[in-house]
Coordinates of C-alpha atoms and ligand atoms in Angstrom, one line a residue:
X1 CA 17.8 48.2 -13.7
X2 CA 17.2 44.7 -15.3
X3 CA 20.9 44.1 -15.6
X4 CA 21.4 45.2 -12.0
X5 CA 18.9 42.7 -10.8
X6 CA 20.6 39.9 -12.9
X7 CA 23.9 40.9 -11.3
X8 CA 22.4 40.9 -7.8
X9 CA 20.9 37.4 -8.3
X10 CA 24.2 36.2 -9.7
X11 CA 26.1 37.5 -6.6
X12 CA 23.6 36.0 -4.2
X13 CA 23.8 32.6 -6.1
X14 CA 27.6 32.6 -6.1
X15 CA 27.6 33.5 -2.4
X16 CA 25.2 30.6 -1.6
X17 CA 27.3 28.2 -3.7
X18 CA 30.4 29.2 -1.9
X19 CA 28.6 28.8 1.5
X20 CA 27.4 25.3 0.4
X21 CA 30.9 24.5 -0.7
X22 CA 32.3 25.5 2.8
X23 CA 29.6 23.4 4.5
X24 CA 30.5 20.4 2.2
X25 CA 34.2 20.9 3.2
X26 CA 33.1 21.0 6.8
X27 CA 31.4 17.6 6.2
X28 CA 34.7 16.3 5.1
X29 CA 33.7 15.7 1.5
X30 CA 35.7 16.9 -1.4
X31 CA 35.0 17.7 -5.0
X32 CA 31.6 19.1 -6.0
X33 CA 29.6 20.5 -3.1
X34 CA 26.6 18.3 -2.2
X35 CA 23.4 20.2 -2.4
X36 CA 21.7 17.8 0.0
X37 CA 23.4 16.8 3.3
X38 CA 22.2 15.2 6.5
X39 CA 21.7 18.7 7.9
X40 CA 19.5 20.0 5.2
X41 CA 17.5 16.9 4.1
X42 CA 13.9 16.1 5.1
X43 CA 14.1 15.3 8.8
X44 CA 11.1 13.0 8.5
X45 CA 13.0 10.6 6.3
X46 CA 15.8 10.5 8.9
X47 CA 13.4 9.5 11.7
X48 CA 11.9 6.6 9.6
X49 CA 12.8 3.1 10.6
X50 CA 12.0 -0.1 8.8
X51 CA 13.3 -3.0 10.9
X52 CA 12.3 -5.8 8.5
X53 CA 15.1 -4.6 6.2
X54 CA 17.3 -3.1 9.0
X55 CA 20.8 -3.7 10.4
X56 CA 20.3 -7.4 11.0
X57 CA 19.4 -8.0 7.4
X58 CA 22.4 -5.9 6.2
X59 CA 24.6 -8.1 8.4
X60 CA 22.9 -11.3 7.1
X61 CA 23.7 -10.2 3.6
X62 CA 27.3 -9.5 4.5
X63 CA 27.6 -13.0 6.1
X64 CA 26.2 -14.5 2.9
X65 CA 29.0 -12.8 1.0
X66 CA 31.6 -14.0 3.6
X67 CA 30.4 -17.6 3.2
X68 CA 30.5 -17.4 -0.5
X69 CA 34.1 -16.1 -0.2
X70 CA 35.0 -19.2 1.8
X71 CA 34.8 -17.9 5.4
X72 CA 34.5 -20.6 8.0
X73 CA 31.4 -20.3 10.2
X74 CA 29.5 -22.6 12.5
X75 CA 26.8 -22.8 9.7
X76 CA 26.8 -23.2 5.9
X77 CA 24.0 -20.9 4.9
X78 CA 21.9 -17.9 6.1
X79 CA 18.2 -18.6 6.7
X80 CA 16.3 -15.4 6.1
X81 CA 13.3 -15.7 8.3
X82 CA 13.0 -12.0 8.6
X83 CA 10.7 -11.1 5.7
X84 CA 7.3 -12.3 4.5
X85 CA 8.7 -13.1 1.0
X86 CA 7.4 -16.6 0.2
X87 CA 9.1 -17.1 -3.2
X88 CA 12.5 -16.0 -1.7
X89 CA 12.1 -18.9 0.7
X90 CA 11.4 -21.5 -2.0
X91 CA 7.7 -21.3 -2.6
X92 CA 6.8 -22.2 -6.2
X93 CA 4.6 -19.8 -8.2
X94 CA 1.1 -20.7 -9.1
X95 CA 1.1 -22.1 -12.6
X96 CA -2.1 -20.3 -13.8
X97 CA -0.7 -16.9 -12.7
X98 CA 2.6 -17.3 -14.4
X99 CA 1.1 -18.7 -17.6
X100 CA -1.2 -15.7 -17.8
X101 CA 1.7 -13.3 -17.2
X102 CA 3.7 -15.1 -19.8
X103 CA 1.0 -14.5 -22.4
X104 CA 0.3 -11.0 -21.3
X105 CA 4.0 -10.1 -21.6
X106 CA 4.6 -11.9 -24.9
X107 CA 1.2 -12.1 -26.7
X108 CA 2.8 -13.9 -29.7
X109 CA 2.6 -17.0 -27.4
X110 CA -1.2 -16.9 -27.3
X111 CA -1.4 -18.5 -30.7
X112 CA 1.9 -20.4 -30.6
X113 CA 1.7 -22.0 -27.2
X114 CA -0.3 -24.9 -25.9
X115 CA -1.3 -23.1 -22.7
X116 CA -4.8 -24.0 -21.5
X117 CA -7.7 -22.2 -23.2
X118 CA -8.8 -20.3 -20.0
X119 CA -5.2 -18.9 -19.6
X120 CA -5.5 -17.6 -23.2
X121 CA -8.9 -16.2 -22.6
X122 CA -7.7 -14.3 -19.5
X123 CA -4.6 -13.0 -21.3
X124 CA -6.7 -11.7 -24.2
X125 CA -9.1 -10.1 -21.8
X126 CA -6.3 -8.3 -19.9
X127 CA -4.6 -7.2 -23.1
X128 CA -8.0 -5.9 -24.4
X129 CA -8.0 -3.6 -21.3
X130 CA -4.4 -2.4 -22.0
X131 CA -4.0 0.7 -24.1
X132 CA -2.6 -0.3 -27.5
X133 CA -3.1 -3.9 -26.5
X134 CA 0.2 -4.0 -24.6
X135 CA 1.1 -4.5 -21.0
X136 CA 3.9 -2.0 -21.7
X137 CA 1.4 0.9 -21.8
X138 CA 0.3 3.1 -18.9
X139 CA -3.1 2.2 -17.5
X140 CA -5.6 4.5 -15.9
X141 CA -4.2 5.6 -12.5
X142 CA -6.8 3.5 -10.5
X143 CA -6.1 0.5 -12.7
X144 CA -7.5 -1.4 -15.7
X145 CA -11.3 -1.2 -15.6
X146 CA -12.0 -5.0 -16.2
X147 CA -9.7 -5.8 -13.3
X148 CA -11.4 -3.4 -11.0
X149 CA -14.7 -5.0 -12.0
X150 CA -13.3 -8.4 -11.2
X151 CA -12.0 -7.2 -7.9
X152 CA -15.5 -5.8 -7.0
X153 CA -17.1 -9.2 -8.0
X154 CA -14.5 -11.0 -5.9
X155 CA -15.3 -8.9 -2.8
X156 CA -19.1 -9.4 -3.4
X157 CA -18.6 -13.2 -3.5
X158 CA -16.3 -13.1 -0.5
X159 CA -18.7 -11.0 1.6
X160 CA -21.7 -13.2 0.9
X161 CA -23.4 -10.9 -1.6
X162 CA -22.8 -7.5 0.0
X163 CA -22.2 -5.5 -3.1
X164 CA -18.9 -3.8 -4.0
X165 CA -18.6 -1.0 -6.6
X166 CA -15.7 -1.1 -9.1
X167 CA -15.5 2.7 -8.7
X168 CA -14.4 2.1 -5.1
X169 CA -11.5 -0.1 -6.2
X170 CA -8.1 1.4 -6.7
X171 CA -5.4 -0.9 -7.9
X172 CA -2.0 -0.2 -6.5
X173 CA 1.6 -1.4 -6.7
X174 CA 1.4 -3.6 -3.6
X175 CA -0.9 -2.8 -0.7
X176 CA 1.9 -0.6 0.7
X177 CA 1.2 2.1 -1.9
X178 CA -2.5 2.0 -1.3
X179 CA -2.0 2.3 2.4
X180 CA 0.4 5.2 2.1
X181 CA -1.9 7.0 -0.4
X182 CA -4.8 6.8 2.1
X183 CA -2.6 7.9 5.1
X184 CA -1.4 11.0 3.3
X185 CA -5.0 12.3 3.1
X186 CA -4.9 12.9 6.8
X187 CA -1.8 15.2 6.8
X188 CA -3.6 18.4 7.9
X189 CA -2.7 20.4 11.0
X190 CA -5.3 23.1 11.4
X191 CA -6.8 21.4 14.4
X192 CA -3.5 19.9 15.8
X193 CA -1.1 17.3 14.6
X194 CA -3.0 14.4 12.9
X195 CA -2.7 11.1 14.8
X196 CA -3.3 7.6 13.6
X197 CA -4.0 4.6 15.9
X198 CA -1.8 1.6 15.1
X199 CA -1.4 -1.7 16.9
X200 CA 1.7 -2.4 18.9
X201 CA 3.3 -4.7 17.9
X202 CA 2.7 -3.4 14.3
X203 CA 4.0 -3.9 10.8
X204 CA 6.6 -1.2 10.4
X205 CA 5.2 0.2 7.2
X206 CA 2.9 2.1 9.5
X207 CA 5.4 3.6 11.9
X208 CA 7.7 4.4 9.0
X209 CA 5.0 6.1 6.9
X210 CA 3.6 8.1 9.8
X211 CA 7.1 9.3 10.6
X212 CA 7.7 10.2 7.0
X213 CA 4.4 12.2 6.8
X214 CA 5.0 13.9 10.1
X215 CA 1.9 12.3 11.7
X216 CA 1.5 11.2 15.3
X217 CA 1.6 7.5 16.0
X218 CA -1.0 6.5 18.6
X219 CA 0.0 3.0 19.7
X220 CA -2.5 0.6 21.2
X221 CA -1.2 -2.6 22.7
X222 CA -2.4 -5.9 21.6
X223 CA -3.0 -8.3 24.5
X224 CA -0.4 -11.1 24.4
X225 CA -2.0 -12.9 27.4
X226 CA -5.2 -13.5 25.4
X227 CA -3.6 -14.5 22.1
X228 CA -2.9 -10.9 20.9
X229 CA -6.5 -9.9 21.1
X230 CA -7.5 -6.3 20.4
X231 CA -9.2 -5.0 23.5
X232 CA -11.5 -2.0 23.3
X233 CA -10.6 -0.7 26.8
X234 CA -7.0 -0.5 25.5
X235 CA -8.2 1.5 22.5
X236 CA -10.1 3.8 24.9
X237 CA -6.9 4.3 27.0
X238 CA -4.7 5.1 24.1
X239 CA -7.0 7.5 22.4
X240 CA -7.7 9.3 25.7
X241 CA -3.9 9.8 26.2
X242 CA -3.4 10.9 22.6
X243 CA -6.2 13.5 22.6
X244 CA -4.0 15.9 24.6
X245 CA -1.2 15.6 22.1
X246 CA -2.8 15.2 18.7
X247 CA -6.0 15.0 16.7
X248 CA -6.8 11.3 16.2
X249 CA -8.2 10.7 12.7
X250 CA -7.9 7.1 11.8
X251 CA -7.6 3.6 13.2
X252 CA -5.4 0.9 11.6
X253 CA -6.3 -2.7 12.2
X254 CA -4.2 -5.5 10.7
X255 CA -6.3 -8.7 10.4
X256 CA -4.9 -11.4 10.3
X257 CA -2.1 -9.8 12.3
X258 CA 1.5 -9.1 11.4
X259 CA 3.7 -9.7 13.3
X260 CA 1.3 -11.3 15.8
X261 CA -0.6 -13.8 13.7
X262 CA -4.0 -13.5 15.4
X263 CA -7.3 -13.6 13.6
X264 CA -10.0 -11.3 15.0
X265 CA -13.4 -12.7 15.8
X266 CA -16.5 -11.2 14.3
X267 CA -17.6 -9.9 17.7
X268 CA -14.3 -8.2 18.2
X269 CA -14.5 -6.5 14.8
X270 CA -18.0 -5.3 15.7
X271 CA -16.7 -3.7 18.9
X272 CA -13.8 -2.1 17.0
X273 CA -16.2 -0.6 14.4
X274 CA -18.4 0.8 17.2
X275 CA -15.4 2.3 18.9
X276 CA -14.3 4.0 15.6
X277 CA -17.8 5.3 15.1
X278 CA -18.0 6.7 18.6
X279 CA -14.6 8.4 18.1
X280 CA -15.2 9.6 14.6
X281 CA -12.3 7.6 13.1
X282 CA -11.7 6.5 9.6
X283 CA -10.9 2.7 9.5
X284 CA -7.9 1.3 7.6
X285 CA -8.4 -2.4 7.5
X286 CA -5.2 -4.1 6.4
X287 CA -6.5 -7.4 5.2
X288 CA -3.6 -8.6 3.1
X289 CA -3.5 -12.0 4.9
X290 CA -7.2 -12.8 4.3
X291 CA -6.3 -16.1 2.7
X292 CA -3.9 -17.0 5.4
X293 CA -6.1 -18.4 8.2
X294 CA -5.0 -21.8 9.7
X295 CA -6.2 -22.4 13.2
X296 CA -9.4 -24.4 13.8
X297 CA -12.2 -22.1 14.8
X298 CA -10.5 -19.0 13.3
X299 CA -12.3 -17.4 10.4
X300 CA -11.5 -14.3 8.4
X301 CA -14.3 -11.7 8.5
X302 CA -13.9 -8.6 6.3
X303 CA -14.3 -5.3 8.1
X304 CA -16.5 -4.1 5.3
X305 CA -18.9 -7.0 5.6
X306 CA -19.2 -6.7 9.4
X307 CA -19.7 -2.9 9.1
X308 CA -22.4 -3.3 6.5
X309 CA -24.1 -6.0 8.5
X310 CA -24.2 -3.8 11.6
X311 CA -26.5 -1.5 9.6
X312 CA -27.3 2.1 10.5
X313 CA -25.4 4.2 11.5
X314 CA -22.2 2.1 11.0
X315 CA -22.8 1.2 7.3
X316 CA -22.0 4.7 6.2
X317 CA -18.7 4.9 7.9
X318 CA -15.6 5.6 5.9
X319 CA -13.4 2.5 5.5
X320 CA -10.5 1.5 3.3
X321 CA -9.5 -2.2 3.0
X322 CA -6.3 -3.5 1.4
X323 CA -5.4 -6.7 -0.4
X324 CA -2.2 -7.8 -2.0
X325 CA -0.8 -10.4 -4.4
X326 CA 2.3 -10.6 -2.2
X327 CA 0.7 -12.8 0.5
X328 CA -2.0 -15.6 0.6
X329 CA -1.1 -18.6 -1.5
X330 CA 0.4 -16.6 -4.4
X331 CA 3.3 -14.8 -2.6
X332 CA 4.0 -12.7 -5.7
X333 CA 5.8 -9.9 -3.7
X334 CA 8.0 -8.8 -6.5
X335 CA 5.2 -8.2 -9.0
X336 CA 3.7 -5.5 -6.8
X337 CA 0.0 -6.1 -7.2
X338 CA -2.6 -4.8 -4.7
X339 CA -5.9 -3.0 -4.4
X340 CA -7.7 -0.8 -1.9
X341 CA -11.4 -0.7 -1.6
X342 CA -12.4 2.7 -0.2
X343 CA -16.1 3.0 0.8
X344 CA -18.2 5.9 1.8
X345 CA -15.5 8.5 1.1
X346 CA -16.7 12.0 0.5
X347 CA -16.9 12.5 -3.3
X348 CA -14.6 15.5 -3.4
X349 CA -12.0 13.8 -1.2
X350 CA -12.2 10.7 -3.5
X351 CA -11.4 13.0 -6.4
X352 CA -8.4 14.4 -4.5
X353 CA -7.2 10.8 -3.7
X354 CA -7.5 9.9 -7.4
X355 CA -5.6 13.1 -8.3
X356 CA -2.8 12.3 -5.9
X357 CA -2.3 8.8 -7.2
X358 CA -2.4 10.1 -10.8
X359 CA 0.9 11.8 -10.1
X360 CA 2.4 8.3 -10.0
X361 CA 0.8 7.5 -13.3
X362 CA -0.2 3.9 -12.6
X363 CA 0.6 0.7 -10.8
X364 CA 2.6 -1.9 -12.8
X365 CA 0.4 -3.5 -15.4
X366 CA 1.9 -7.0 -14.7
X367 CA 1.1 -6.5 -11.0
X368 CA -2.5 -5.6 -12.0
X369 CA -2.6 -8.7 -14.2
X370 CA -1.5 -10.8 -11.3
X371 CA -4.2 -9.3 -9.1
X372 CA -6.7 -10.2 -11.9
X373 CA -5.7 -13.9 -11.6
X374 CA -6.3 -13.8 -7.9
X375 CA -9.7 -12.0 -8.0
X376 CA -10.9 -13.9 -11.0
X377 CA -9.3 -17.4 -10.7
X378 CA -10.1 -20.4 -12.9
X379 CA -13.7 -21.6 -12.4
X380 CA -14.8 -25.2 -11.7
X381 CA -14.8 -27.2 -15.0
X382 CA -12.3 -24.9 -16.7
X383 CA -9.0 -26.5 -17.9
X384 CA -6.8 -24.8 -15.2
X385 CA -9.1 -25.3 -12.3
X386 CA -7.9 -28.6 -10.8
X387 CA -4.2 -27.6 -10.9
X388 CA -4.9 -24.2 -9.5
X389 CA -6.9 -25.6 -6.6
X390 CA -4.3 -28.2 -5.9
X391 CA -1.4 -25.7 -5.9
X392 CA -3.4 -23.2 -3.8
X393 CA -4.4 -25.8 -1.3
X394 CA -0.9 -27.4 -1.0
X395 CA 0.6 -24.0 -0.2
X396 CA -2.0 -23.1 2.4
X397 CA -2.0 -26.6 4.0
X398 CA 1.8 -26.6 4.2
X399 CA 1.7 -23.1 5.8
X400 CA -0.9 -24.3 8.3
X401 CA 1.4 -27.2 9.3
X402 CA 4.4 -24.9 9.6
X403 CA 2.4 -22.5 11.8
X404 CA 1.7 -25.3 14.3
X405 CA 5.2 -26.7 14.1
X406 CA 6.8 -23.3 14.9
X407 CA 4.5 -22.5 17.9
X408 CA 4.9 -26.0 19.3
X409 CA 8.7 -25.9 19.0
X410 CA 9.1 -22.5 20.6
X411 CA 6.8 -23.5 23.4
X412 CA 9.0 -26.6 24.1
X413 CA 12.0 -24.3 24.7
X414 CA 12.3 -23.1 28.3
X415 CA 12.3 -19.3 28.3
X416 CA 10.3 -18.9 25.1
X417 CA 6.5 -18.5 25.0
X418 CA 4.6 -18.4 21.7
X419 CA 0.9 -17.7 21.0
X420 CA -0.8 -19.9 18.4
X421 CA -0.2 -18.7 14.9
X422 CA -3.8 -18.5 13.9
X423 CA -3.1 -16.7 10.6
X424 CA -0.7 -14.5 8.5
X425 CA 2.9 -15.7 8.1
X426 CA 4.6 -15.0 11.4
X427 CA 5.2 -16.0 15.0
X428 CA 6.0 -13.4 17.6
X429 CA 7.3 -15.3 20.6
X430 CA 8.3 -13.7 23.9
X431 CA 11.8 -14.5 25.2
X432 CA 13.1 -14.3 28.7
X433 CA 16.6 -12.7 28.4
X434 CA 19.0 -13.3 31.3
X435 CA 20.0 -10.2 33.2
X436 CA 23.7 -10.6 32.2
X437 CA 22.7 -10.6 28.6
X438 CA 20.7 -7.4 29.1
X439 CA 23.8 -5.9 30.6
X440 CA 26.0 -7.0 27.7
X441 CA 23.4 -5.5 25.3
X442 CA 23.5 -2.2 27.2
X443 CA 27.3 -2.1 27.0
X444 CA 27.0 -2.5 23.2
X445 CA 24.3 0.2 23.1
X446 CA 21.8 -2.3 21.8
X447 CA 18.3 -3.3 22.9
X448 CA 18.4 -6.7 24.5
X449 CA 16.3 -8.4 21.8
X450 CA 18.5 -6.9 19.1
X451 CA 21.6 -8.3 20.9
X452 CA 19.9 -11.7 21.0
X453 CA 19.0 -11.5 17.3
X454 CA 22.6 -10.6 16.4
X455 CA 24.0 -13.5 18.5
X456 CA 21.6 -15.8 16.9
X457 CA 22.6 -14.7 13.4
X458 CA 26.3 -14.9 14.0
X459 CA 26.1 -18.3 15.6
X460 CA 23.5 -20.0 13.5
X461 CA 23.0 -18.0 10.3
X462 CA 19.3 -17.5 11.2
X463 CA 18.0 -14.0 10.5
X464 CA 15.0 -12.9 12.5
X465 CA 13.7 -9.4 13.5
X466 CA 13.9 -8.3 17.1
X467 CA 10.7 -7.2 18.8
X468 CA 11.9 -3.6 19.0
X469 CA 11.4 -3.3 15.3
X470 CA 7.6 -3.7 15.8
X471 CA 7.1 -2.2 19.2
X472 CA 6.3 -4.3 22.3
X473 CA 5.1 -3.8 25.9
X474 CA 7.8 -2.1 27.9
X475 CA 10.1 -4.6 29.7
X476 CA 9.2 -7.5 27.4
X477 CA 11.4 -9.0 24.6
X478 CA 10.2 -10.7 21.5
X479 CA 11.3 -11.6 18.0
X480 CA 9.4 -12.2 14.8
X481 CA 10.1 -15.1 12.6
X482 CA 8.3 -15.9 9.4
X483 CA 6.8 -19.4 9.0
X484 CA 8.0 -19.4 5.4
X485 CA 11.2 -21.6 5.3
X486 CA 10.2 -24.8 3.5
X487 CA 9.3 -27.6 5.9
X488 CA 12.7 -29.4 5.8
X489 CA 14.6 -26.2 6.2
X490 CA 12.2 -25.1 9.0
X491 CA 12.9 -28.2 10.9
X492 CA 16.7 -27.6 10.7
X493 CA 16.1 -23.9 11.6
X494 CA 14.1 -24.8 14.7
X495 CA 16.6 -27.4 15.9
X496 CA 19.4 -24.9 15.6
X497 CA 17.3 -22.2 17.3
X498 CA 16.6 -24.5 20.2
X499 CA 20.3 -25.4 20.6
X500 CA 21.3 -21.7 20.4
X501 CA 18.8 -20.5 22.9
X502 CA 19.9 -23.1 25.5
X503 CA 23.6 -22.1 25.0
X504 CA 22.7 -18.4 25.1
X505 CA 20.9 -18.8 28.4
X506 CA 23.8 -20.9 29.8
X507 CA 26.4 -18.3 28.7
X508 CA 24.6 -15.4 30.3
X509 CA 23.3 -17.1 33.5
Ligands
PLP1 C1 0.3 -6.2 7.2 C2 0.9 -5.9 5.9 N1 0.4 -4.9 5.2 C3 0.9 -4.6 4.0 C4 2.1 -5.2 3.5 C5 2.6 -4.8 2.2 O1 2.5 -5.7 1.2 P1 2.7 -5.3 -0.3 O2 3.8 -6.2 -0.8 O3 1.4 -5.7 -1.0 O4 3.0 -3.9 -0.4 C6 2.7 -6.2 4.3 C7 3.9 -6.9 3.8 O5 4.5 -7.7 4.5 C8 2.1 -6.6 5.5 O6 2.6 -7.6 6.3

């Protein structure tokens, strides 16, 4: 009987292998049959889109190769204004951070180098938190304890003394990981498909992750006419429409905004918190740009602080806030450092969250060390303090100048309208695209702003992301550019942009 079963299983297996083989042949492939094909793979992955690294960027990289191979083009280099990656655009690392990382990676240098004493102290402290005293060991899944403690102290200072608990801090490999770990908690369908409210325009991590997790995207439009403000009546409209289709569970707010660059006022944050409370929503506050505030009169207010200051019943709401080493003045995107602070979460759910992240073992220890330098920077009077402050201030002041320069230049071009870049690292101007260009785009099967962005790339080498990648009010066209090219390069980029736009409008008028 046992042998018969084995035989049967064998027959079924060979039958399925031969079926797979036939289907691989049908797919036109030869050799070993593919076990995974477009037809049998996870459909959610197929629906995901991530414009910031989409077809335009692929083409930009091809053009770079063509230029390197000697191709003649109307430009000499590609300017990648598509992604918020400061170091890729020439920003220098902060000395203190890199010195600490050098010592943490190669501890022999602690005694041999003449690095400042506070750098050595920090490196020793981080290494003492590493198992085996090495950054090459796994850490606890939520991160090294001393760094979580420093993060909690940082938040307490930032929020004017409102306490943060190290147990609420989860270090992550970039904010993206923390955000995705939180979003996954809501994948539960017993009372309908789970829905998450996200701004439109949005940072595509959200649309992509919701698509991947099979969750419903509830878009609420930001108001371009009032500087991309987040209006509560619009939140009301979008949740009302969504209730028929899904079960709204969480509200994402990006402040300062990506791609829109707005900074929310305290009053606006209060209204949003009250809305979330009324609707029983969990708040995900994406605050990775908290150091990137430039405009006079704009100020960053953390959602946690505003929520706690509102008092009962709001101060017991569930909220997760995210921070990152990729943005701010440090721009250490490749090191993958971040944290989430998750407050008022049900104890058992928190245990589940910690369990789920433990399957990934831990965020990179060098990323955690970078985060430690950010949340526990040199103190006044310490040897690294003056240089640290100078480098930090230089970066932020230069970004502030570039923010103004970009908005002013775009506003000087007929057919382009740009809101002030109050914060973050992007401008999201609106473009008027001539009817003939819209027709030409249709003929190519492209959205009009994608067509515009491709023409810009092919004619000038400037790589931006079309508004379609972030979502926009129907019938409007936008693009996102970063403010990250260094000032001289930015000036060249904006001149070329202006010239291109004028010619584009002439060509299609
Ligand atoms: C709004 C927003 N959130 C999160 C992230 C992800 O950052 P990280 O590099 O920390 O994963 C980005 C990156 O651009 C972002 O713009």
